[in-house]
Tab-separated table of C-alpha atoms in Angstrom:
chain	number	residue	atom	x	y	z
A	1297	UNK	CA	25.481	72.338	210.068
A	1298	UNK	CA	25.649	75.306	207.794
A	1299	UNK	CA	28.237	77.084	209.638
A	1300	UNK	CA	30.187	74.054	209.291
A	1301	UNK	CA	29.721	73.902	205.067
A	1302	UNK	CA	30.407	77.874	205.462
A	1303	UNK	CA	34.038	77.369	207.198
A	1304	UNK	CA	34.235	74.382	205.092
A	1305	UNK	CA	33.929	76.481	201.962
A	1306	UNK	CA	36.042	78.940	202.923
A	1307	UNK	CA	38.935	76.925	204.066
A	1308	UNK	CA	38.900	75.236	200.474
A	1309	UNK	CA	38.799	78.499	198.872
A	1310	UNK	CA	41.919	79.655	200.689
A	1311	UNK	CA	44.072	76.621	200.068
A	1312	UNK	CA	43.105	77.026	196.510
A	1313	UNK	CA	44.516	80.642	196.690
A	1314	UNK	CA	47.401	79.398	198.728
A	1315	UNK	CA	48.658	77.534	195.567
A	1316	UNK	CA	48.197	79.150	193.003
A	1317	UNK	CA	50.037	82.284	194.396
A	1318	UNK	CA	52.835	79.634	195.089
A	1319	UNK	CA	52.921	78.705	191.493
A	1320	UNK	CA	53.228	82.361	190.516
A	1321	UNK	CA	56.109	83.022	192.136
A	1322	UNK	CA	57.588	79.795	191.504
A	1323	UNK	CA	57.472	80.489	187.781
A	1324	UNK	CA	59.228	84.189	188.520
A	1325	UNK	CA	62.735	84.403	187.047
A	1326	UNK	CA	65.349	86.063	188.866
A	1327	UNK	CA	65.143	89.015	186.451
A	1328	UNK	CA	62.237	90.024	188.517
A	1329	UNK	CA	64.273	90.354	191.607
A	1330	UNK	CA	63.523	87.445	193.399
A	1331	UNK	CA	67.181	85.978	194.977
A	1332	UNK	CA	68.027	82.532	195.905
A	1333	UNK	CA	68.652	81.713	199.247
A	1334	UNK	CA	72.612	81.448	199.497
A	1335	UNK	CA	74.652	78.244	199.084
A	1336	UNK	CA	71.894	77.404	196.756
A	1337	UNK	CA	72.498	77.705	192.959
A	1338	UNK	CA	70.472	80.358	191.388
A	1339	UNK	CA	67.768	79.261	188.438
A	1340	UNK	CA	69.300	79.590	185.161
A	1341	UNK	CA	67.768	82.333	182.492
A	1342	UNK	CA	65.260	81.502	180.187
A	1343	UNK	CA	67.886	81.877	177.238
A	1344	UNK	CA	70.034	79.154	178.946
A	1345	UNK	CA	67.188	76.425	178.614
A	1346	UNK	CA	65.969	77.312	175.184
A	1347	UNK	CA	66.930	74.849	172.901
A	1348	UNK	CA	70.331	75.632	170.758
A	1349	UNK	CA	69.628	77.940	167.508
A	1350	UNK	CA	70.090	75.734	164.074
A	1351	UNK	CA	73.997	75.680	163.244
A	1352	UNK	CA	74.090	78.026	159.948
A	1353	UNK	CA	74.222	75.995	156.283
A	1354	UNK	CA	78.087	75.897	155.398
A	1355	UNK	CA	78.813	78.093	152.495
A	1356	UNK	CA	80.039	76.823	149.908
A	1357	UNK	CA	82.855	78.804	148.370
A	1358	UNK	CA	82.647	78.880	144.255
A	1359	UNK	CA	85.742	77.138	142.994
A	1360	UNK	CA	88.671	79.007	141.665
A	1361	UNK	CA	89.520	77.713	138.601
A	1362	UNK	CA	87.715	76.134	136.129
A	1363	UNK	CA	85.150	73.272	136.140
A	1364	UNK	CA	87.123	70.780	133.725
A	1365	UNK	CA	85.108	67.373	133.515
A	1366	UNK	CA	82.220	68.448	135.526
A	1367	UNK	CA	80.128	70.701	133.167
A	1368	UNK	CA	79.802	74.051	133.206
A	1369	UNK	CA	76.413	74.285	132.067
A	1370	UNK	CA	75.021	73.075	135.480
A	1371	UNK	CA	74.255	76.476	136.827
A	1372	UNK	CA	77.843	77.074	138.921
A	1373	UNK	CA	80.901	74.689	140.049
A	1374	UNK	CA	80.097	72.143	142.197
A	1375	UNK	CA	83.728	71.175	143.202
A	1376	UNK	CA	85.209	71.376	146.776
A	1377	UNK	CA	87.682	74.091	147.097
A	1378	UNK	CA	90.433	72.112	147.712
A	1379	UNK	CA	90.674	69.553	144.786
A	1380	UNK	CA	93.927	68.349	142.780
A	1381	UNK	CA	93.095	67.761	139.228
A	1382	UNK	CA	95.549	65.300	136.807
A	1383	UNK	CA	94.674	65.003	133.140
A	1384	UNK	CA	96.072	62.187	131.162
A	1385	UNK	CA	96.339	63.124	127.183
A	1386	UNK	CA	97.679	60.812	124.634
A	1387	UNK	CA	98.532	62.694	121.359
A	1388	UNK	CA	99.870	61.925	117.269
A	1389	UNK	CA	100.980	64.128	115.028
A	1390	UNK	CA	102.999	64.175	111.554
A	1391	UNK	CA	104.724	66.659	112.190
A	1392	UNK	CA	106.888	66.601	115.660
A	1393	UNK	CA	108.509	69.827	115.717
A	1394	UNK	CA	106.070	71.697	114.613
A	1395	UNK	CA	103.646	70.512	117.186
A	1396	UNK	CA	105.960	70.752	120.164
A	1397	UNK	CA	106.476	74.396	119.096
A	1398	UNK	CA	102.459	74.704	119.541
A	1399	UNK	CA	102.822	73.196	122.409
A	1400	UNK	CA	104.953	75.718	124.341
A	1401	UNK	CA	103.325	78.601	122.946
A	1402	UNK	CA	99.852	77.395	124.342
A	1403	UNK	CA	102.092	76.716	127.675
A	1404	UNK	CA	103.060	80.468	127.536
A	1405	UNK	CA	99.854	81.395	126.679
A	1406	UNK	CA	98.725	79.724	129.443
A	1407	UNK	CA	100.943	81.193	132.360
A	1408	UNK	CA	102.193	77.362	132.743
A	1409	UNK	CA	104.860	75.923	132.899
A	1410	UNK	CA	106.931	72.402	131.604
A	1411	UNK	CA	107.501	70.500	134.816
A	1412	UNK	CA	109.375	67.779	132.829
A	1413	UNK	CA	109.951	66.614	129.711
A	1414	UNK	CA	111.134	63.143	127.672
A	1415	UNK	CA	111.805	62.526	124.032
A	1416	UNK	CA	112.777	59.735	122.406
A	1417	UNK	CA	114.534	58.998	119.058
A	1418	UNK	CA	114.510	55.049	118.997
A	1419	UNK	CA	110.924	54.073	117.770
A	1420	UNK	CA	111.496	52.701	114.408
A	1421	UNK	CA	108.709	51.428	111.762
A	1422	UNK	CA	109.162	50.424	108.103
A	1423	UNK	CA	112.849	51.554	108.111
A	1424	UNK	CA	111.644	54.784	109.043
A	1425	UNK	CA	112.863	56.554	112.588
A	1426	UNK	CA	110.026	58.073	114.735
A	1427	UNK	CA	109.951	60.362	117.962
A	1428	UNK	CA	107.860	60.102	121.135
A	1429	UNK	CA	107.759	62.309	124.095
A	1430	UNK	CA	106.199	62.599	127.368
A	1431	UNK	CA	105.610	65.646	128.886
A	1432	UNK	CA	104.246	67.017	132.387
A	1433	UNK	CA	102.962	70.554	132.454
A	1434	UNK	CA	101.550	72.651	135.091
A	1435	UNK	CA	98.469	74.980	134.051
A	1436	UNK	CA	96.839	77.455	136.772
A	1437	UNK	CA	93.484	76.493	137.908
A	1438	UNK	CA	91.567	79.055	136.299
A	1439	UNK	CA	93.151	78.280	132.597
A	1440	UNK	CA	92.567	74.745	132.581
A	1441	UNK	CA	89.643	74.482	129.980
A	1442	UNK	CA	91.153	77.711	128.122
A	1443	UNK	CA	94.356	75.368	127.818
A	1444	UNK	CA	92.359	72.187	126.983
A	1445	UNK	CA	90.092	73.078	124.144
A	1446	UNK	CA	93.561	74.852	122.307
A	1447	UNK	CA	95.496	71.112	123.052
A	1448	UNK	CA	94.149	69.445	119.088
A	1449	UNK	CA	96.447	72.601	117.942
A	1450	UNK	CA	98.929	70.084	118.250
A	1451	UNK	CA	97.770	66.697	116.938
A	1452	UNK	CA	94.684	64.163	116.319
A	1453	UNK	CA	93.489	63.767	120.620
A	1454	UNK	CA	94.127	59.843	120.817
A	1455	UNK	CA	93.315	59.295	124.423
A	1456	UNK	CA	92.116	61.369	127.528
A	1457	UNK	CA	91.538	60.628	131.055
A	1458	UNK	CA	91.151	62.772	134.049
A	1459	UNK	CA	91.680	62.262	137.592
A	1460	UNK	CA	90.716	64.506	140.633
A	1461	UNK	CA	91.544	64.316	144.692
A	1462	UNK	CA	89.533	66.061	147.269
A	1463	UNK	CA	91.592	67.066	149.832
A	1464	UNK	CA	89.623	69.786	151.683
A	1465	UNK	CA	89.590	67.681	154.734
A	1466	UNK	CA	92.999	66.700	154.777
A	1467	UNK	CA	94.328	70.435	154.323
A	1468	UNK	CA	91.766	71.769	157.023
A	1469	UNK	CA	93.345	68.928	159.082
A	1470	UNK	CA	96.917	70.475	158.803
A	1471	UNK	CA	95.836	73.793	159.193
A	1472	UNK	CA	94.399	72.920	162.822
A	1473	UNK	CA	97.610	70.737	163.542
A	1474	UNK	CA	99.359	73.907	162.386
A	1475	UNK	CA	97.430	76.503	164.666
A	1476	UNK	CA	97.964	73.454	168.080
A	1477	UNK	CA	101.810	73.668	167.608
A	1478	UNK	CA	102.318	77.304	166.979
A	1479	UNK	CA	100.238	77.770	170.723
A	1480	UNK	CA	102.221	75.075	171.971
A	1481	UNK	CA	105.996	77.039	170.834
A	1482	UNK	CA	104.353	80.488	172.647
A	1483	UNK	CA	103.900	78.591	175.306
A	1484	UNK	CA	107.280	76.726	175.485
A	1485	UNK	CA	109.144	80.121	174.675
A	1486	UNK	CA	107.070	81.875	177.689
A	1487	UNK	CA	108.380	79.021	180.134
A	1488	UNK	CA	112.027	78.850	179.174
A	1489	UNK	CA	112.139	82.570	179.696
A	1490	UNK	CA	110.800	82.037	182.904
A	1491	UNK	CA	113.078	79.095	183.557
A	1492	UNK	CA	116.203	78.877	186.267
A	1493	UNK	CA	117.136	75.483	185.986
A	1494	UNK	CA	119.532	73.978	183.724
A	1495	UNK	CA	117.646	70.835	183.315
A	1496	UNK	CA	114.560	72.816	182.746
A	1497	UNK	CA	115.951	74.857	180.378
A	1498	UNK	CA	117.118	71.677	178.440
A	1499	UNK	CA	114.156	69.743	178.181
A	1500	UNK	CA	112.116	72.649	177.398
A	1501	UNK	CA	114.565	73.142	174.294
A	1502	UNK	CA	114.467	69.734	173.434
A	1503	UNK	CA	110.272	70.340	173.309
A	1504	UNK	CA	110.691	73.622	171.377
A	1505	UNK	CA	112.972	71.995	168.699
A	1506	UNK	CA	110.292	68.822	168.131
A	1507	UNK	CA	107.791	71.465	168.216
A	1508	UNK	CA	109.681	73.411	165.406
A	1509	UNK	CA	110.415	70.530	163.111
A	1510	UNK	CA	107.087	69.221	163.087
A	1511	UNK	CA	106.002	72.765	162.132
A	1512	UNK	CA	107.950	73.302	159.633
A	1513	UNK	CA	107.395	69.468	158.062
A	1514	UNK	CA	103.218	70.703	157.869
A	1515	UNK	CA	104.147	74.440	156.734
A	1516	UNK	CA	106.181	72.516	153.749
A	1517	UNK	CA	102.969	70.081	153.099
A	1518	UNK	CA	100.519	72.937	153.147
A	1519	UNK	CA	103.188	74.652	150.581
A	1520	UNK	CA	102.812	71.421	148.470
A	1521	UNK	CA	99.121	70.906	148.594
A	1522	UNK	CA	98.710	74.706	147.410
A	1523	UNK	CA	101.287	74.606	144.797
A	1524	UNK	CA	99.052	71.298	143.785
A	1525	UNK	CA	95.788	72.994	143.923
A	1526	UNK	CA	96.445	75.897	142.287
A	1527	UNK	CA	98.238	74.660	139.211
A	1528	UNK	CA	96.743	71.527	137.766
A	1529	UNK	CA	98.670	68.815	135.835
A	1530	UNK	CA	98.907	67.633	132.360
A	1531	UNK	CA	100.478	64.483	131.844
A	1532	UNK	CA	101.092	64.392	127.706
A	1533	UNK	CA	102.093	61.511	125.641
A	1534	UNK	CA	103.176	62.660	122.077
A	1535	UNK	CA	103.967	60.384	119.228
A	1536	UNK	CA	105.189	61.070	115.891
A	1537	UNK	CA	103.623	59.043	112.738
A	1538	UNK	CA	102.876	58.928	109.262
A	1539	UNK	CA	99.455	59.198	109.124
A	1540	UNK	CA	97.053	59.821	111.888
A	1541	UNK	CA	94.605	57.830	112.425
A	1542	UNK	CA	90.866	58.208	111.324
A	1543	UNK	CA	88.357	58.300	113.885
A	1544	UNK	CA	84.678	57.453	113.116
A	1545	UNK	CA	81.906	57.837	115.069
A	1546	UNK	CA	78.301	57.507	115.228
A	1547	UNK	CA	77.873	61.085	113.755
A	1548	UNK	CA	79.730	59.755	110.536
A	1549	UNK	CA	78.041	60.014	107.694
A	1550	UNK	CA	78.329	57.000	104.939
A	1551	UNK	CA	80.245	59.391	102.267
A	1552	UNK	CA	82.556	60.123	104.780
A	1553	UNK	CA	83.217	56.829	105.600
A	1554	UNK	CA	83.851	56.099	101.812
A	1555	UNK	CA	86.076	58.778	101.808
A	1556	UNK	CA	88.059	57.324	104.720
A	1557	UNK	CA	88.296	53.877	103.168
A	1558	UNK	CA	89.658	55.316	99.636
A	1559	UNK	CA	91.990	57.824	101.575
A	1560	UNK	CA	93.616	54.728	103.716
A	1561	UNK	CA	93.407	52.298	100.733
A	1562	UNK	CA	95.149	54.614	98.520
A	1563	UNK	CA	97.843	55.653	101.536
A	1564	UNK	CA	98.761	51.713	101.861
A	1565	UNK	CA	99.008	51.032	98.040
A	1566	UNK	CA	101.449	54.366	97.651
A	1567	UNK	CA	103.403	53.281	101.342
A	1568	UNK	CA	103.506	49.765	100.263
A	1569	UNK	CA	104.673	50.918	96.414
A	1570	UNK	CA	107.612	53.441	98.386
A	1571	UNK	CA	108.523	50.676	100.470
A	1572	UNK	CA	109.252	48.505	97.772
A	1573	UNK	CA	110.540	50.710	95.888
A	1574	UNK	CA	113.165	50.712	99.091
A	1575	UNK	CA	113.741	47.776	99.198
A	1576	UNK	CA	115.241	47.324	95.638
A	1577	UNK	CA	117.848	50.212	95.798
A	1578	UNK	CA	118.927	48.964	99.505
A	1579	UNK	CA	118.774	45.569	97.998
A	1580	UNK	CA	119.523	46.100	94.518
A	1581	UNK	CA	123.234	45.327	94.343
A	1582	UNK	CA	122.931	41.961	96.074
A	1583	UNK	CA	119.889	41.112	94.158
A	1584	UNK	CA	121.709	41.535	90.825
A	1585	UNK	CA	125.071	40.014	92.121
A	1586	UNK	CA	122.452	36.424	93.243
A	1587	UNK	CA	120.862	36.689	89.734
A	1588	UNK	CA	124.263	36.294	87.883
A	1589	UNK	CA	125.330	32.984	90.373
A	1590	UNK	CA	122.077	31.975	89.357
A	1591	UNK	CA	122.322	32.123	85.832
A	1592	UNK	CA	126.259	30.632	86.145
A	1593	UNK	CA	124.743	27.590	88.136
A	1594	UNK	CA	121.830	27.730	85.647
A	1595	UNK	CA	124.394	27.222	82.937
A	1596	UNK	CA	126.910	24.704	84.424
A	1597	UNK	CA	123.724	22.201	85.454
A	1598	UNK	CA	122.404	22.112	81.611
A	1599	UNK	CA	125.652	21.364	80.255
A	1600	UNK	CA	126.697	18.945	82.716
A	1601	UNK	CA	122.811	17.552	82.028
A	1602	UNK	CA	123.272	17.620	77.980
A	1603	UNK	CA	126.226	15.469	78.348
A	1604	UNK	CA	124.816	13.061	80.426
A	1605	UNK	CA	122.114	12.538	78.257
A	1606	UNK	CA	124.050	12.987	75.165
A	1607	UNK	CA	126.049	9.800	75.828
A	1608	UNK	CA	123.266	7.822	77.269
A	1609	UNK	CA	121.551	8.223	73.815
A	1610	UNK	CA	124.791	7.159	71.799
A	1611	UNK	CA	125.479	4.087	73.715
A	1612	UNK	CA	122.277	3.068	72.338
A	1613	UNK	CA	122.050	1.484	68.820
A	1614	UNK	CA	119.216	2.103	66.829
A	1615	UNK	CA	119.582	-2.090	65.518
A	1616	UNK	CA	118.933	-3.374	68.966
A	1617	UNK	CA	115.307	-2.254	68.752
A	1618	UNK	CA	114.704	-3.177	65.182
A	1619	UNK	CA	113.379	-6.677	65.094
A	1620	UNK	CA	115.183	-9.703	63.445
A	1621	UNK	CA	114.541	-11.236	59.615
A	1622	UNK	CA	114.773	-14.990	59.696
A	1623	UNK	CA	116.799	-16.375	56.816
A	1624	UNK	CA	114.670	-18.776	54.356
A	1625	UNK	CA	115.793	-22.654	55.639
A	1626	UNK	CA	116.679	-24.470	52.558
A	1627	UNK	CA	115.707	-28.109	52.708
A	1628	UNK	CA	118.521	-30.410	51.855
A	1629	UNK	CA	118.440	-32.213	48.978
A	1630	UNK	CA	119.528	-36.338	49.185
């Protein structure tokens, strides 16, 4: 019986050893020199099953130009890198000329340039003629604010709006259509040198000449988104007047919005005085010319009246209202 338990034991003890040397070696790698059996496939490295490394954060490239409408006090630009920007500016002044000459020297100043420009002559207001123009400038990225805090140089700032386009992914988008088509022409120029055929030759220059066009159509939008994103727009509405307005705001003191109200009460009673004023020399011949009809009709109605009533009193005789004396009866004597 205890031989038995002592082959027993020792049988269990050598299975156990059987398997855990099996496990050993099945957890070997084939650095260690141990070969598959061939027409199986071989175990793949350690690296191979290791989970992928974390993709690296994107960087985020600083903008070029400045940060206009976003703040620059926030520690660094926080706009994409591909970004149109459009500012909308509406503008008075008294004094048209001289403020369009500002305006082109803060152009030059600014390395712009005037894209396009509009004035017009036909805005009239109390019989007084005055100009307007619209104008679309181009500033370079990195001069925007520099050009926009020098823009009251040339009038009282009426309106402003701004308006920006992200198109980062649309550009990258081109780019990669861009990079497809220029493989695709190697490849169509390396087969129609190779070709023999005639009607291989064809086709394949049909395919090269799409290939081209297309090309060249997102080679010309590229152009135009750069040209876009590197000089911003200024879309400027100018307009001549005779006084600009007065803006108040919450930061307005009380004296200085007495001041305002004498200033524009005192402007209306002097404009209303001139217009006036106006209006009798334009007017004053005709004026003078109705006051003498006037005066003539004026005339001719009180005579023709003073006759009328002239004879009306003379047809009247002063007896017919005086009441009648009876005459005494005398009585008849028999």
């Amino acid at each position: 019986m205890s031989k038995r338990i002592k082959y027993g034991a020792l049988l269990l003890v050598f299975i156990l050893a059987m398997a855990v040397f099996t496990g050993c070696s099945a957890r070997k790698s084939p650095n260690d020199g141990v070969t598959s059996e061939p027409g199986y496939p071989q175990e793949m490295p350690a690296e191979a099953l290791a989970p992928p490394a974390p993709m690296p954060e994107p960087i985020v490239e600083e903008s070029k130009g400045g940060d206009y409408g976003l703040g620059s006090d926030m520690g660094g630009s926080i706009e994409p890198d591909k970004i149109i920007t459009t500012v909308y500016l509406g503008a008075e002044t008294t004094e048209f000329d001289k403020s369009l000459e500002s305006l082109y020297s803060l152009i030059q100043q600014a390395g712009g340039y005037l894209a396009s420009s509009n004035i017009y002559y036909g805005s009239h207001y109390e019989g007084t003629q005055y100009r307007s123009g619209d104008f679309s400038i181009r500033i370079p990225r990195e001069k925007v604010n520099q050009f926009r805090t020098q823009l009251p140089e040339i009038g009282n700032i009426t309106s402003e709006s701004t308006s920006k386009e992200d198109v980062t992914q649309y550009y990258r988008d081109t780019e990669s259509r861009l990079n497809v088509l220029t493989i695709k022409e190697e490849r169509l120029l390396s087969l129609l040198e190779k070709a023999e055929k005639i009607e291989d030759i064809i086709a394949l220059e049909n395919q090269l000449s799409e290939v081209i066009y297309e090309k060249e159509n997102l080679k010309a939008t590229l152009i135009n988104l750069d040209d876009r994103i590197d000089y911003s727009t200024f879309n400027i509405s100018l307009k001549e007047v005779a006084k600009v307005t007065t803006t108040e705001t919450v930061e307005t003191t009380f004296m200085d919005r007495v001041r305002n109200a004498f200033d524009n009460s005192l402007y209306q009673f002097v404009r209303s005085a001139e217009n006036f004023a106006i209006f009798l020399i334009y007017n004053g011949p005709s004026l003078i010319v109705l006051l003498i009809v006037f005066f003539i009709i004026f005339l001719i109605l009180r005579g023709i009246l003073r006759r009328l009533f002239g004879k009306s009193k003379k047809n009247i005789s002063p007896k017919a209202h005086e009441p009648q004396k009876e005459e005494p009866k005398e009585d008849n004597k028999e």
